[in-house]
Coordinates of C-alpha atoms and ligand atoms in Angstrom, one line a residue:
X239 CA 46.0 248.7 -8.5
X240 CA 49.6 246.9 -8.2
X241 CA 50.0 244.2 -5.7
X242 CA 52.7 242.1 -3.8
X243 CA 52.2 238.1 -5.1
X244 CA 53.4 234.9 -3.7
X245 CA 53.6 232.5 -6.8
X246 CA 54.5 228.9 -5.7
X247 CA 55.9 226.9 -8.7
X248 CA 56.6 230.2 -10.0
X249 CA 59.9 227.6 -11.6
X250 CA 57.3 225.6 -13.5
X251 CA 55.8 225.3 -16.9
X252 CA 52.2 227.4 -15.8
X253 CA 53.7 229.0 -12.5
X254 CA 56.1 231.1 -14.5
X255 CA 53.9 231.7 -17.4
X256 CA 51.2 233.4 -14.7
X257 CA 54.4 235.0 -12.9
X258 CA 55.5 237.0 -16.4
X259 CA 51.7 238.2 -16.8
X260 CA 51.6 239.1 -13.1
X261 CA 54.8 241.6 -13.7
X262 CA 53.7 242.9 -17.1
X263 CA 50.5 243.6 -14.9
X264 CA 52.6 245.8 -12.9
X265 CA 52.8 243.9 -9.9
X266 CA 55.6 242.3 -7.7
X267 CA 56.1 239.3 -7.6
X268 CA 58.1 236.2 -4.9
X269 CA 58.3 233.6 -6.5
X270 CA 59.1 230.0 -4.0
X271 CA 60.0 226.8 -5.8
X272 CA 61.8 224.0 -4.7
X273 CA 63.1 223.1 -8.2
X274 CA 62.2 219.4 -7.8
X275 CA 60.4 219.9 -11.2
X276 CA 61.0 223.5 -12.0
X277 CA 63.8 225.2 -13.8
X278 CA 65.6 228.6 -11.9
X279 CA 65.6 230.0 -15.5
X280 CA 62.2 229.7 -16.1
X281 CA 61.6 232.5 -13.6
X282 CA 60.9 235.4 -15.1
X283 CA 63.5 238.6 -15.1
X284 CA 62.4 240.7 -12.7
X285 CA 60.8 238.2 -9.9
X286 CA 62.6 238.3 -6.8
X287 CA 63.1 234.2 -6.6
X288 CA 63.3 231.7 -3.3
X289 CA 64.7 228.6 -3.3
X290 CA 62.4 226.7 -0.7
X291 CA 59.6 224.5 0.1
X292 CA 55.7 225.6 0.4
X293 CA 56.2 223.8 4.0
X294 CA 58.1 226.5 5.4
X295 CA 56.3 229.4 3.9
X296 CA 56.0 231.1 6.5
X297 CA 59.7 231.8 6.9
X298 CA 59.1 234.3 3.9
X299 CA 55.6 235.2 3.8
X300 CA 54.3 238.2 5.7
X301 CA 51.2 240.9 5.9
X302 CA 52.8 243.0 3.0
X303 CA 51.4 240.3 0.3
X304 CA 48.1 240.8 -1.2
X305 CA 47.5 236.8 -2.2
X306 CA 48.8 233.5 -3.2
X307 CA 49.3 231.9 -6.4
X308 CA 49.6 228.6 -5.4
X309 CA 51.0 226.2 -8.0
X310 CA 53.4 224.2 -6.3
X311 CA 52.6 220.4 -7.1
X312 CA 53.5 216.8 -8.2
X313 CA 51.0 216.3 -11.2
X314 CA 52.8 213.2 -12.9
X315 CA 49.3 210.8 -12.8
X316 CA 51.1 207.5 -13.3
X317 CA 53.7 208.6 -10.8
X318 CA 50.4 208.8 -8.2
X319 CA 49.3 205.5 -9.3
X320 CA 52.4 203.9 -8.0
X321 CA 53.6 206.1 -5.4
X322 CA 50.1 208.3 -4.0
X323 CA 52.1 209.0 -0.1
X324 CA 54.0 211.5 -2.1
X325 CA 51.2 213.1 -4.1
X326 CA 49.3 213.2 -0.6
X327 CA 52.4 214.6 1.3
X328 CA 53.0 217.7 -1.7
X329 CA 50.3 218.0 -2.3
X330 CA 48.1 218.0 0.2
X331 CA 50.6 218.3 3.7
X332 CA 52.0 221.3 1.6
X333 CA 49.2 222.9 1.1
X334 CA 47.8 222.6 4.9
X335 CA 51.3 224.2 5.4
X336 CA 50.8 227.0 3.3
X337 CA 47.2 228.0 4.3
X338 CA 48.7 228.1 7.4
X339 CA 51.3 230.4 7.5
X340 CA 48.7 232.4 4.7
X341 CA 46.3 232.8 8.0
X342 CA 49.7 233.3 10.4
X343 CA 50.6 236.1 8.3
X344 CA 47.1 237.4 7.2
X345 CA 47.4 236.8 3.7
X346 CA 43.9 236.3 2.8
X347 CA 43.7 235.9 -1.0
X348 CA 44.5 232.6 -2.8
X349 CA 44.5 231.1 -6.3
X350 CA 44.8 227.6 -7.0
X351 CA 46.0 225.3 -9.9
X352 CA 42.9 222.6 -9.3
X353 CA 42.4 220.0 -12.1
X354 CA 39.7 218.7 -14.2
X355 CA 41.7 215.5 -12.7
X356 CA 39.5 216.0 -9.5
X357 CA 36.1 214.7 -12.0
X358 CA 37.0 211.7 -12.6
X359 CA 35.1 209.8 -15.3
X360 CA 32.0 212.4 -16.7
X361 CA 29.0 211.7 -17.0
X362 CA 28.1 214.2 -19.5
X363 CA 30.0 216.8 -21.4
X364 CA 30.6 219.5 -21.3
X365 CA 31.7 219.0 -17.5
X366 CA 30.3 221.6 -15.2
X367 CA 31.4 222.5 -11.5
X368 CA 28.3 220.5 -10.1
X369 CA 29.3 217.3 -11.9
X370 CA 30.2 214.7 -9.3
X371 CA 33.9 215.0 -8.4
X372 CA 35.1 210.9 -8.4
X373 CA 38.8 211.2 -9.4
X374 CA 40.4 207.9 -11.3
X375 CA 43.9 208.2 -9.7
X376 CA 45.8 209.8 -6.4
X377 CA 46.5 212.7 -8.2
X378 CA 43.0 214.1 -8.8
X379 CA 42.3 212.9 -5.2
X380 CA 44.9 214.8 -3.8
X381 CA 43.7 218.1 -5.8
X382 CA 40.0 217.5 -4.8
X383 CA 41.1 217.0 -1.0
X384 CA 43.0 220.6 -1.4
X385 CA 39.7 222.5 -2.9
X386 CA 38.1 220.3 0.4
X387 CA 40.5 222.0 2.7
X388 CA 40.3 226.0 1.1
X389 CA 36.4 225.3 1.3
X390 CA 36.9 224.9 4.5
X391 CA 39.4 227.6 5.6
X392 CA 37.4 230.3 3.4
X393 CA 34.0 229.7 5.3
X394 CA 35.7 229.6 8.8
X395 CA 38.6 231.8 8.8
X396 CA 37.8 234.3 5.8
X397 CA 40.1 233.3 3.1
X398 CA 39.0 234.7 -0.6
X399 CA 39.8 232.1 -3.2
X400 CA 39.6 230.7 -6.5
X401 CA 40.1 227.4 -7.8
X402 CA 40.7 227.1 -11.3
X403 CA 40.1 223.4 -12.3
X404 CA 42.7 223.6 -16.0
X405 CA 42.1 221.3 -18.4
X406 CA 44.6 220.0 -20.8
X407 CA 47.5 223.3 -20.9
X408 CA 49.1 223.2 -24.2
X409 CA 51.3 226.4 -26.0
X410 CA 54.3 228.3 -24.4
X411 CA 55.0 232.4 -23.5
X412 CA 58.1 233.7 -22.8
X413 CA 61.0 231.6 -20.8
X414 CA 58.4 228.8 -20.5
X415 CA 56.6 226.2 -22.2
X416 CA 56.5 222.6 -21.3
X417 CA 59.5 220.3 -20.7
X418 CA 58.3 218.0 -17.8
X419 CA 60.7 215.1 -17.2
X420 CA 58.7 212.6 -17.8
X421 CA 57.1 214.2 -20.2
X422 CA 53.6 212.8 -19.9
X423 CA 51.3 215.5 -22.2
X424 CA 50.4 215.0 -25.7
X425 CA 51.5 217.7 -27.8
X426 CA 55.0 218.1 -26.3
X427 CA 55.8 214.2 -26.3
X428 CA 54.3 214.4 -30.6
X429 CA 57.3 217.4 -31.4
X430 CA 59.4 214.9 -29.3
X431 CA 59.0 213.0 -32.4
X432 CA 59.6 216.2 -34.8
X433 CA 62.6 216.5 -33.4
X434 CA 63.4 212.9 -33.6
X435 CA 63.6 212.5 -29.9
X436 CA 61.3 209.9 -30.1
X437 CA 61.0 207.3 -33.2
X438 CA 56.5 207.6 -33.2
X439 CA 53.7 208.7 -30.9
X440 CA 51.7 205.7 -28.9
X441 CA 47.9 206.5 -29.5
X442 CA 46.4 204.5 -26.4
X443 CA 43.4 203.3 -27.6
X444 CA 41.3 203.5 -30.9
X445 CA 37.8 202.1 -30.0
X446 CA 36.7 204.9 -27.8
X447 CA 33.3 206.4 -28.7
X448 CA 34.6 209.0 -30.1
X449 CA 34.3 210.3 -33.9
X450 CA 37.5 208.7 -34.9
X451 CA 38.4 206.3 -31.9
X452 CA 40.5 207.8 -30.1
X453 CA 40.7 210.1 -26.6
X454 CA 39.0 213.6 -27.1
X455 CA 40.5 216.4 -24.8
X456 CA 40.0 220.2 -24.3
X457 CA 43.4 222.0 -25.3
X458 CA 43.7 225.4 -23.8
X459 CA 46.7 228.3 -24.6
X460 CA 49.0 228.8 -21.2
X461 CA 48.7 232.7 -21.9
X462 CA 44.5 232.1 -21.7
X463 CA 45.0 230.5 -18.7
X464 CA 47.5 233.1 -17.2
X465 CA 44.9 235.9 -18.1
X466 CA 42.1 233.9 -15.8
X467 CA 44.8 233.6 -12.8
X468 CA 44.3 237.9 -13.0
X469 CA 40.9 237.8 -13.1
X470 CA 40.6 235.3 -10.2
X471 CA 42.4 237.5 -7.8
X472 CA 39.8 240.7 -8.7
X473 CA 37.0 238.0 -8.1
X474 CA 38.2 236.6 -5.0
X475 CA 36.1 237.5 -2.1
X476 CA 36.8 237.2 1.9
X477 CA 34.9 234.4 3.1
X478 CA 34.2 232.2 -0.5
X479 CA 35.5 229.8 -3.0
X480 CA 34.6 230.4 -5.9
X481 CA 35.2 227.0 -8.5
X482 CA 36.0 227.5 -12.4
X483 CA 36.6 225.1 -14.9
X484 CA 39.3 226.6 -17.6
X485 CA 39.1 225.3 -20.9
X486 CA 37.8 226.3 -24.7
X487 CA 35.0 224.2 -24.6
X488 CA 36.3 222.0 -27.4
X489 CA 37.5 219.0 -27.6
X490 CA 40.2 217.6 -30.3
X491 CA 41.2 214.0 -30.6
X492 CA 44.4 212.4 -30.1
X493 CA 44.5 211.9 -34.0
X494 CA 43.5 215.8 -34.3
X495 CA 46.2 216.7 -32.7
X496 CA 48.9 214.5 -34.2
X497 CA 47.5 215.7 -37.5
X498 CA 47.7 219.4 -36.6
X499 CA 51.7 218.6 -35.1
X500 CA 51.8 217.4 -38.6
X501 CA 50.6 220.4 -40.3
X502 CA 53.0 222.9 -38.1
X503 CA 56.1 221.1 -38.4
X504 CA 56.4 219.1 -41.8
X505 CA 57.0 216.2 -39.8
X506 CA 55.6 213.0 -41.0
X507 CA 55.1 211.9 -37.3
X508 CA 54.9 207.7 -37.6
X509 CA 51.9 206.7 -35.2
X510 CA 52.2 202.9 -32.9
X511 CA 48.1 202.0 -31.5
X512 CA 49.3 200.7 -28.5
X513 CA 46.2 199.7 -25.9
X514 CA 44.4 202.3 -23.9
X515 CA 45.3 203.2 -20.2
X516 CA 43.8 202.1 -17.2
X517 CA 41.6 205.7 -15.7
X518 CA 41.6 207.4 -19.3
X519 CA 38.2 209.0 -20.0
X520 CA 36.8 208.6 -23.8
X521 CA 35.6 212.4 -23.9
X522 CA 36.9 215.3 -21.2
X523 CA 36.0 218.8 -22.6
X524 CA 35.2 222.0 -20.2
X525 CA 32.4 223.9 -20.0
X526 CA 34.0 227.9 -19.3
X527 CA 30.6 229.3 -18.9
X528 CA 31.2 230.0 -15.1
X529 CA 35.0 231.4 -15.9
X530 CA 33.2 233.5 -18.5
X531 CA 30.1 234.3 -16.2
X532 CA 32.0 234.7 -12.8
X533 CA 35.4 235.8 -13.7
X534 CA 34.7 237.7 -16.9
X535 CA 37.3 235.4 -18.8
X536 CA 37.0 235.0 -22.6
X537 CA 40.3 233.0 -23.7
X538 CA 41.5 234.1 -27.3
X539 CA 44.0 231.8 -28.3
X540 CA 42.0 228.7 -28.8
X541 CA 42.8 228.2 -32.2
X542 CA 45.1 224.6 -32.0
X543 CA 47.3 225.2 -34.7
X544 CA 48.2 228.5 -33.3
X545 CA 49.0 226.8 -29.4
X546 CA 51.1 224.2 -31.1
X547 CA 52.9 226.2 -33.0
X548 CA 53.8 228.3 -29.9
X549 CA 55.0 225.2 -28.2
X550 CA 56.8 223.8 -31.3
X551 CA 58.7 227.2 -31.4
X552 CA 59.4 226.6 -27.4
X553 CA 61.1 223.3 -27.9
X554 CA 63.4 224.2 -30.8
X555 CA 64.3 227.4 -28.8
X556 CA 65.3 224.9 -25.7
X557 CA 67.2 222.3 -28.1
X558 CA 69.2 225.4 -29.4
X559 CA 70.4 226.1 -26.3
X560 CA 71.2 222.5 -25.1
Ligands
NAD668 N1 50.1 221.4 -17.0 C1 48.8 221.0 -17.0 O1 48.2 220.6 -18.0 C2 48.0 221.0 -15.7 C3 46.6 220.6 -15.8 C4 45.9 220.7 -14.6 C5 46.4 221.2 -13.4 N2 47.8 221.5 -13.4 C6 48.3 222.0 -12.1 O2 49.0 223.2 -12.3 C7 50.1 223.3 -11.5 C8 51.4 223.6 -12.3 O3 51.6 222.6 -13.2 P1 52.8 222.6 -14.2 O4 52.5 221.8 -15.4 O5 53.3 224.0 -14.3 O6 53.9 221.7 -13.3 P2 55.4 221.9 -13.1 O7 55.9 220.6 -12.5 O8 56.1 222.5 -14.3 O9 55.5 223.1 -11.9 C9 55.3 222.8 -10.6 C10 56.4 223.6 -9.8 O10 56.2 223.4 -8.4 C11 57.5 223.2 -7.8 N3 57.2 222.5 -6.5 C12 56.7 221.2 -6.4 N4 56.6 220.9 -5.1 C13 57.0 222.0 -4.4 C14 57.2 222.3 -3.0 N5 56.9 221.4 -2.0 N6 57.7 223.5 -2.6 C15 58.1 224.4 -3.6 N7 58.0 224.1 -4.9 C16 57.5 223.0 -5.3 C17 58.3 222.4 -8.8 O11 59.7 222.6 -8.6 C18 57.8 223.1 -10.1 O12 58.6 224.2 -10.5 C19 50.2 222.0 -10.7 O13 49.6 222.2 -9.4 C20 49.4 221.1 -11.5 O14 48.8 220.1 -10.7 C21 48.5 221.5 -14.5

């Protein structure tokens, strides 16, 4: 059955993506961004689009929408380090916001972008929901505090929500793919060097214990992740919060992936060992077995080749029209 959808961040890199599914769905879809990191063309054709703040949501949200899709976020974790009021004002005041002009209006359906940020350091892989959730910077705090608060307004005032906790979102689809400013994520800053934006790629660290030394992460396709946003709003039931970790339940190393840039482009792509980072975990790699259990997820485009050569296509289709 079609629906009515408020999609916050619906001018961002995942926002959007989730926004094109949601229409090709058949549903409607408002999306309200601020632009402070989105781009107005990155909406898709055919979403009605507001230019506002999730902080005065209730000026535009009312009982004819059947959920939330709440992106809206800072997620720069260096940015958090050095400046965490602002992560805890966006992300957190603006969310307190939201669910409440969500339980003004009697919207009672939410999806949210949570993080595999909120675990911190794991003690085992693959990371489960139960692991303990000890996040390394202000930005994984600030998402944890936010599952905290919908926890809280599903068991007292009947919200249905999911949280999906994304690991590392690589690949593009349609008008979006990634082109954060800073750009901070691995496989867009390696085709910055492909395109000779940038002269090599900084590996931080090379004596991790990991099979070749360096940082092991859990790449997983945008589209993947937009198909588990659908799901989650089927699954969401009045009164709980459902939790689900969204990756492939693989991990590739930074060397894997500059390797695989490599293979897709042609480019030689020079490397500079630089030291690691403060907070950065050897290993991070999902396990989906509750998206898959709980959500009836089962991601398809987990081949890594095949997302970087979807976000390699993105970012000479952006240069071309710069
Ligand atoms: N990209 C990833 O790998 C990743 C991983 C884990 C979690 N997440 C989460 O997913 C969500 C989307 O990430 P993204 O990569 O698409 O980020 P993005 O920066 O591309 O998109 C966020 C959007 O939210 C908008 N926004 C921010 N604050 C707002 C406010 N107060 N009011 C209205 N609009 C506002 C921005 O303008 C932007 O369009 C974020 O919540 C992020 O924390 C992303």
């Amino acid at each position: 059955m079609s629906g009515k959808y408020l999609v916050t961040g619906g001018a961002g890199y995942v926002g959007g993506v989730v926004a094109q599914h949601l229409l090709e769905a058949g549903h409607e879809v408002v999306v309200l961004d601020n632009l402070t990191t989105g781009f107005r063309e990155g909406v898709p054709a055919g979403a009605s689009f507001v230019e506002g703040d999730i902080r005065d949501a209730g000026k535009w949200l009312d009982g004819s929408f059947d959920g939330v899709l709440h992106f809206a976020a800072f997620s720069q974790v260096g940015e958090s380090v050095v400046k965490p009021e602002k992560y805890w004002d966006n992300n957190v005041g603006g969310t307190m916001a939201l669910l409440g002009a969500m339980r003004e209006a009697g919207v009672r359906r939410l999806v949210f972008s949570s993080t595999a940020a909120t675990y911190g350091e794991p003690e085992q892989v693959p990371i489960v929901e139960s692991a303990p959730t000890r996040p390394t910077n202000p930005y994984g705090a600030s998402k944890l505090a936010v599952d905290h608060m919908i926890t809280g307004e599903a068991a007292a005032h009947g919200l249905g929500a999911v949280s999906l906790r994304y690991f590392n979102v690589a690949g593009a689809y349609g008008e979006q793919g990634e082109r954060h400013d800073p750009e901070s994520h691995l496989i867009p800053l390696i085709l910055q060097v492909a395109q000779g934006k940038r002269e090599a790629i900084s590996v931080f660290g090379e004596d991790y214990p990991t099979p070749d030394g360096t940082c092991v992460r859990d790449y997983i396709h945008v589209a993947d992740l937009a198909d588990a946003h659908l799901l989650a709003l089927k699954a969401a039931r009045s009164g709980e919060h459902l939790i689900c970790n969204l990756g492939n339940g693989e991990g590739f190393s930074v060397r894997q992936v500059i390797e695989t840039v490599r293979q897709v482009t042609g480019h030689p792509i020079p490397e500079v060992v630089a030291p690691r980072r403060g907070g950065d975990p050897a290993t991070l790699v999902a396990s989906a077995a509750a998206a898959r259990e709980k959500l009836g997820w089962n991601p398809s485009r987990a081949d890594l080749a095949g997302i970087v050569a979807d976000a390699w296509e993105f970012t000479q289709k952006i240069a071309r029209e710069q």
